[in-house]
């Protein structure tokens, strides 16, 4: 059997077709793969860009925070500078005030030096009268004993034995020897001696102790200058006085001017408003007679009446050793002393 031989061109075409088909298939696969890869890239890029954007936002936030911190520090520095300026201004003001205070203190010291120089010219206490306790010091009390005709009134009523009503009532039960040793009465005697010791040598002195009646202390010629014997006699009589009875200031004043009608300066030592005297209203008289006591209002009325009867042109100086429960005494005696150009003194408990 004869076989027919195929021509070479037919085989070559078939191979080329196969190769072309395979190449086309490969290209198609590559195109598909490449397209798939291309379609996936934008998402990754987007995510990457979003991450970078978030990172940039964080960086911007951190940068803004840093800027805010810097601004805050700048503000603090500015505030500190302002505080420093204010502090410097305050320091300057304090320095100016301190200089002004120093100038004021210098002026006060100069004034005190002038006062001390004036006090140095005051006659020193007499050596004739000893002053027990703390009265030997030359305290600047504001009370200057002066005048040509001096009268001293010493309250010797029962209230001069205590600082309050309870003490007074308790001390009324004591013997005379114990009464004169009570603390307040010893202070009263020291006060009287303090006054007597400072009476100028050229002055005439009259001393009266009073309660319900007035009693002259010492016996001497009132026309003679004050001498040692006369002063010792007055002090000796005062030491024999026993406090008792009510307070009749009118009787004390009347006795003083009976002893020396020419008295120009009166020095009163007492502890409160009077309880006895003339010139009370009918209401006060009835109350006083019925209850054997006198109200604060009536005592004020009695002092006003006593002041009306006080001799004109005479200076009244008051040393008040206050008793509790008599609040009106201080300002009423101060007002009375001021009206007569006198001095009012309510010293500390340890004086003199």
C-alpha positions as a printed NumPy array, in Angstrom:
array([[  0.   ,   0.   ,   0.   ],
       [  1.378,   3.335,  -0.893],
       [  1.418,   6.107,   1.547],
       [  1.019,   9.603,   0.417],
       [  3.595,  11.963,   1.756],
       [  2.378,  15.21 ,   3.302],
       [  3.965,  18.362,   2.339],
       [  6.321,  20.14 ,   4.846],
       [  4.305,  23.366,   4.857],
       [  1.336,  21.785,   6.518],
       [  3.324,  20.588,   9.533],
       [  4.969,  23.964,  10.019],
       [  1.7  ,  25.788,  10.098],
       [  0.247,  23.482,  12.666],
       [  3.232,  23.968,  14.957],
       [  3.159,  27.687,  14.52 ],
       [ -0.52 ,  27.761,  15.295],
       [  0.077,  25.766,  18.45 ],
       [  2.912,  27.978,  19.51 ],
       [  0.901,  31.094,  18.76 ],
       [ -2.019,  29.805,  20.74 ],
       [  0.26 ,  28.982,  23.683],
       [  1.909,  32.341,  23.522],
       [ -1.468,  34.022,  23.409],
       [ -2.581,  32.025,  26.397],
       [  0.547,  33.034,  28.293],
       [  0.054,  36.675,  27.379],
       [ -3.569,  36.49 ,  28.423],
       [ -2.552,  35.017,  31.794],
       [  0.083,  37.695,  32.253],
       [ -2.423,  40.399,  31.347],
       [ -4.969,  39.028,  33.817],
       [ -2.37 ,  38.69 ,  36.588],
       [ -1.027,  42.153,  35.9  ],
       [ -4.528,  43.65 ,  35.906],
       [ -5.307,  41.946,  39.221],
       [ -2.123,  43.291,  40.747],
       [ -2.845,  46.755,  39.414],
       [ -6.365,  46.718,  40.81 ],
       [ -4.985,  45.769,  44.288],
       [ -2.335,  48.525,  44.479],
       [ -4.665,  51.566,  45.089],
       [ -6.031,  50.057,  48.311],
       [ -2.594,  49.511,  49.749],
       [ -1.529,  52.939,  48.672],
       [ -4.662,  54.394,  50.236],
       [ -4.011,  52.609,  53.506],
       [ -0.432,  53.735,  53.416],
       [ -1.439,  57.313,  52.726],
       [ -4.053,  57.191,  55.469],
       [ -1.423,  55.887,  57.909],
       [  0.96 ,  58.598,  56.858],
       [ -1.856,  61.167,  57.219],
       [ -2.677,  59.907,  60.714],
       [  1.   ,  60.047,  61.616],
       [  1.166,  63.594,  60.258],
       [ -1.925,  64.519,  62.294],
       [ -0.284,  63.113,  65.432],
       [  2.87 ,  65.029,  64.626],
       [  0.843,  68.197,  64.116],
       [ -0.97 ,  67.565,  67.425],
       [  2.333,  67.05 ,  69.229],
       [  3.722,  70.139,  67.576],
       [  0.641,  72.162,  68.612],
       [  0.991,  70.816,  72.144],
       [  4.626,  71.85 ,  72.156],
       [  3.633,  75.29 ,  70.874],
       [  1.005,  75.579,  73.643],
       [  3.587,  74.567,  76.25 ],
       [  6.013,  77.147,  74.9  ],
       [  3.284,  79.809,  74.962],
       [  2.4  ,  78.815,  78.521],
       [  6.031,  79.094,  79.561],
       [  6.227,  82.473,  77.856],
       [  3.089,  83.501,  79.783],
       [  4.585,  82.286,  83.052],
       [  7.789,  84.153,  82.334],
       [  5.783,  87.301,  81.589],
       [  3.75 ,  86.839,  84.765],
       [  6.952,  86.264,  86.738],
       [  8.429,  89.402,  85.287],
       [  5.259,  91.318,  86.202],
       [  5.34 ,  89.84 ,  89.72 ],
       [  8.974,  90.827,  89.979],
       [  8.13 ,  94.353,  88.913],
       [  5.22 ,  94.45 ,  91.395],
       [  7.461,  93.07 ,  94.134],
       [ 10.069,  95.705,  93.364],
       [  7.382,  98.387,  93.487],
       [  6.066,  97.009,  96.812],
       [  9.587,  96.852,  98.177],
       [ 10.106, 100.473,  97.221],
       [  6.815, 101.426,  98.86 ],
       [  7.774,  99.545, 102.026],
       [ 11.131, 101.232, 102.069],
       [  9.475, 104.621, 101.676],
       [  7.024, 103.81 , 104.482],
       [  9.85 , 102.523, 106.675],
       [ 11.77 , 105.736, 106.142],
       [  8.66 , 107.707, 106.999],
       [  8.103, 105.61 , 110.153],
       [ 11.723, 106.113, 111.134],
       [ 11.311, 109.852, 110.702],
       [  8.164, 109.729, 112.833],
       [  9.931, 107.681, 115.526],
       [ 12.815, 110.133, 115.531],
       [ 10.325, 112.947, 116.064],
       [  8.651, 110.977, 118.881],
       [ 12.016, 110.295, 120.526],
       [ 12.883, 113.972, 120.267],
       [  9.55 , 114.862, 121.854],
       [ 10.143, 112.346, 124.657],
       [ 13.604, 113.794, 125.224],
       [ 12.028, 117.222, 125.557],
       [  9.479, 115.832, 128.021],
       [ 12.215, 114.134, 130.028],
       [ 14.174, 117.378, 130.078],
       [ 11.079, 119.15 , 131.379],
       [ 10.532, 116.441, 134.   ],
       [ 14.127, 116.809, 135.112],
       [ 13.314, 120.38 , 136.095],
       [ 10.514, 119.254, 138.413],
       [ 11.562, 119.333, 142.068],
       [ 12.563, 115.901, 143.307],
       [ 10.527, 114.234, 146.078],
       [ 11.284, 115.412, 149.545],
       [ 13.725, 113.292, 151.529],
       [ 11.637, 113.977, 154.617],
       [  8.924, 111.522, 153.538],
       [  9.9  , 107.95 , 152.703],
       [  7.944, 106.21 , 149.965],
       [  7.648, 102.45 , 150.639],
       [  7.03 ,  99.871, 147.924],
       [  7.506, 100.773, 144.265],
       [  6.721, 104.452, 144.671],
       [ 10.357, 105.516, 144.917],
       [ 10.74 , 105.488, 141.119],
       [ 10.043, 108.736, 139.304],
       [  7.301, 107.443, 137.058],
       [  6.006, 109.759, 134.347],
       [  2.368, 109.638, 135.428],
       [  1.087, 112.924, 134.057],
       [  0.27 , 114.042, 137.609],
       [  2.338, 117.052, 138.627],
       [  1.939, 118.391, 142.159],
       [  2.094, 122.172, 142.024],
       [  0.469, 125.291, 143.404],
       [  1.073, 127.834, 146.159],
       [ -1.837, 126.623, 148.292],
       [ -2.26 , 122.851, 147.961],
       [ -5.011, 120.77 , 149.522],
       [ -5.049, 116.958, 149.578],
       [ -8.287, 115.036, 150.185],
       [ -7.969, 111.379, 151.187],
       [-11.076, 109.189, 150.99 ],
       [-11.128, 106.998, 154.125],
       [-14.536, 105.39 , 153.595],
       [-15.043, 101.641, 154.025],
       [-14.817, 101.041, 150.27 ],
       [-11.123, 102.011, 150.408],
       [-10.444,  98.585, 151.947],
       [-11.371,  96.448, 148.924],
       [-11.49 ,  96.144, 145.16 ],
       [-15.126,  95.02 , 145.136],
       [-18.194,  94.964, 147.396],
       [-17.527,  91.433, 148.674],
       [-14.033,  92.369, 149.869],
       [-15.36 ,  95.536, 151.494],
       [-18.086,  93.675, 153.397],
       [-15.582,  91.029, 154.498],
       [-13.08 ,  93.626, 155.69 ],
       [-15.738,  95.477, 157.691],
       [-15.689,  92.527, 160.088],
       [-11.953,  93.002, 160.736],
       [-10.439,  94.753, 163.73 ],
       [ -9.059,  98.274, 163.318],
       [ -5.498,  96.931, 163.305],
       [ -6.363,  94.582, 160.439],
       [ -8.336,  97.19 , 158.499],
       [ -5.349,  99.521, 158.207],
       [ -3.323,  96.594, 156.837],
       [ -5.659,  95.774, 153.952],
       [ -3.965,  95.96 , 150.551],
       [ -6.03 ,  98.777, 149.1  ],
       [ -5.779, 101.013, 152.167],
       [ -1.986, 100.573, 152.26 ],
       [ -1.959, 101.591, 148.609],
       [ -4.071, 104.645, 149.494],
       [ -1.526, 105.679, 152.125],
       [  1.344, 105.218, 149.645],
       [ -0.516, 107.403, 147.151],
       [ -0.976, 110.106, 149.791],
       [  2.724, 109.946, 150.669],
       [  3.602, 110.118, 146.956],
       [  1.65 , 113.378, 146.699],
       [  3.023, 114.849, 149.909],
       [  6.612, 114.024, 148.951],
       [  6.217, 115.993, 145.694],
       [  4.759, 119.17 , 147.169],
       [  7.127, 122.075, 146.387],
       [  9.015, 123.397, 149.405],
       [  7.542, 126.874, 148.919],
       [  3.932, 125.648, 148.903],
       [  1.436, 125.579, 151.766],
       [ -0.163, 122.185, 152.301],
       [ -3.402, 121.136, 153.972],
       [ -4.471, 117.49 , 154.182],
       [ -7.952, 116.236, 155.08 ],
       [ -9.147, 112.645, 155.362],
       [-12.884, 112.176, 154.985],
       [-15.666, 109.624, 154.977],
       [-18.945, 110.828, 156.488],
       [-17.067, 113.776, 158.052],
       [-13.807, 115.548, 157.283],
       [-10.735, 115.231, 159.531],
       [ -7.648, 117.45 , 159.368],
       [ -4.271, 115.699, 159.226],
       [ -1.39 , 117.338, 161.089],
       [ -1.524, 120.56 , 163.096],
       [  0.527, 123.461, 161.779],
       [  0.393, 127.083, 160.688],
       [ -0.929, 127.058, 157.117],
       [  0.808, 130.38 , 156.441],
       [  4.243, 128.826, 156.904],
       [  6.129, 127.019, 154.127],
       [  6.062, 123.225, 154.29 ],
       [  8.799, 121.846, 156.571],
       [  9.898, 118.378, 157.606],
       [  8.125, 118.334, 160.972],
       [  4.832, 119.333, 159.4  ],
       [  5.094, 116.643, 156.729],
       [  5.958, 113.967, 159.271],
       [  3.01 , 115.038, 161.424],
       [  0.628, 114.706, 158.463],
       [  1.941, 111.252, 157.546],
       [  1.787, 110.163, 161.202],
       [ -1.874, 111.196, 161.436],
       [ -2.696, 109.423, 158.185],
       [ -1.256, 106.168, 159.513],
       [ -3.624, 106.35 , 162.444],
       [ -6.723, 106.709, 160.259],
       [ -9.036, 103.666, 160.144],
       [-11.234, 103.374, 157.007],
       [-14.946, 103.268, 157.789],
       [-18.34 , 104.726, 156.842],
       [-19.778, 106.18 , 153.636],
       [-18.311, 108.724, 151.218],
       [-19.341, 112.343, 151.783],
       [-17.136, 114.309, 149.403],
       [-18.978, 117.529, 150.208],
       [-17.971, 117.185, 153.864],
       [-14.332, 116.603, 152.883],
       [-14.244, 119.667, 150.633],
       [-15.936, 121.814, 153.269],
       [-13.397, 120.723, 155.898],
       [-10.458, 121.397, 153.562],
       [-11.544, 124.975, 152.872],
       [-12.32 , 125.437, 156.553],
       [ -8.685, 124.557, 157.289],
       [ -7.391, 126.78 , 154.47 ],
       [ -9.792, 128.961, 152.535],
       [ -7.046, 129.988, 150.1  ],
       [ -6.463, 126.544, 148.577],
       [ -5.898, 126.85 , 144.827],
       [ -5.107, 123.262, 143.877],
       [ -6.951, 120.237, 145.277],
       [ -5.693, 116.65 , 144.927],
       [ -8.392, 114.045, 145.594],
       [ -7.639, 110.359, 146.243],
       [-10.814, 108.259, 146.057],
       [-12.245, 105.091, 144.53 ],
       [-15.67 , 106.083, 143.241],
       [-18.664, 108.38 , 143.3  ],
       [-19.889, 109.737, 146.662],
       [-22.685, 108.015, 148.582],
       [-23.596, 110.822, 150.995],
       [-24.243, 114.543, 150.67 ],
       [-26.783, 117.254, 150.096],
       [-28.693, 118.233, 146.976],
       [-30.303, 114.898, 146.106],
       [-33.736, 114.851, 144.488],
       [-36.749, 113.662, 146.443],
       [-36.697, 110.313, 144.665],
       [-33.08 , 109.686, 145.623],
       [-33.652, 110.801, 149.203],
       [-36.6  , 108.447, 149.623],
       [-34.722, 105.532, 148.085],
       [-31.659, 106.219, 150.188],
       [-33.579, 106.535, 153.451],
       [-35.625, 103.405, 152.9  ],
       [-32.951, 100.952, 151.766],
       [-29.838, 102.401, 153.435],
       [-28.175, 102.468, 150.019],
       [-28.002, 104.699, 146.989],
       [-28.408, 103.869, 143.319],
       [-25.812, 104.534, 140.633],
       [-28.049, 107.214, 139.119],
       [-28.378, 109.009, 142.45 ],
       [-24.62 , 108.822, 143.019],
       [-24.078, 110.515, 139.662],
       [-26.583, 113.18 , 140.673],
       [-24.734, 113.638, 143.964],
       [-21.382, 114.154, 142.204],
       [-22.925, 116.734, 139.876],
       [-24.333, 118.584, 142.89 ],
       [-20.926, 118.399, 144.624],
       [-19.216, 119.826, 141.537],
       [-21.684, 122.719, 141.509],
       [-20.728, 123.563, 145.096],
       [-16.984, 123.291, 144.453],
       [-15.228, 126.69 , 144.815],
       [-14.733, 128.572, 141.561],
       [-11.215, 129.083, 140.235],
       [ -9.818, 126.061, 142.109],
       [ -8.095, 123.279, 140.179],
       [ -9.244, 119.71 , 140.959],
       [ -6.852, 116.811, 140.352],
       [ -8.158, 113.28 , 140.855],
       [ -6.334, 110.014, 141.52 ],
       [ -8.94 , 107.253, 141.157],
       [ -8.285, 103.809, 142.652],
       [-11.439, 102.309, 141.137],
       [-13.736,  99.822, 142.811],
       [-15.684,  97.298, 140.751],
       [-19.297,  98.16 , 140.034],
       [-18.823, 101.926, 139.67 ],
       [-18.405, 102.387, 135.879],
       [-19.433, 106.05 , 135.777],
       [-16.771, 107.282, 138.206],
       [-13.899, 107.463, 135.71 ],
       [-15.471, 109.606, 133.045],
       [-17.361, 111.835, 135.508],
       [-14.242, 112.629, 137.565],
       [-12.255, 113.092, 134.349],
       [-14.856, 115.548, 133.056],
       [-14.885, 117.438, 136.349],
       [-11.075, 117.647, 136.52 ],
       [-10.917, 118.806, 132.906],
       [-13.492, 121.529, 133.577],
       [-11.256, 122.928, 136.347],
       [ -8.026, 122.585, 134.29 ],
       [ -6.918, 119.777, 136.54 ],
       [ -5.568, 116.275, 135.902],
       [ -7.235, 112.882, 136.133],
       [ -5.197, 109.741, 136.868],
       [ -6.382, 106.15 , 137.222],
       [ -3.067, 104.304, 137.719],
       [ -2.21 , 100.639, 137.342],
       [ -2.716,  98.436, 140.444],
       [  1.02 ,  98.285, 141.198],
       [  1.35 , 102.102, 141.371],
       [  2.789, 103.801, 143.32 ]])
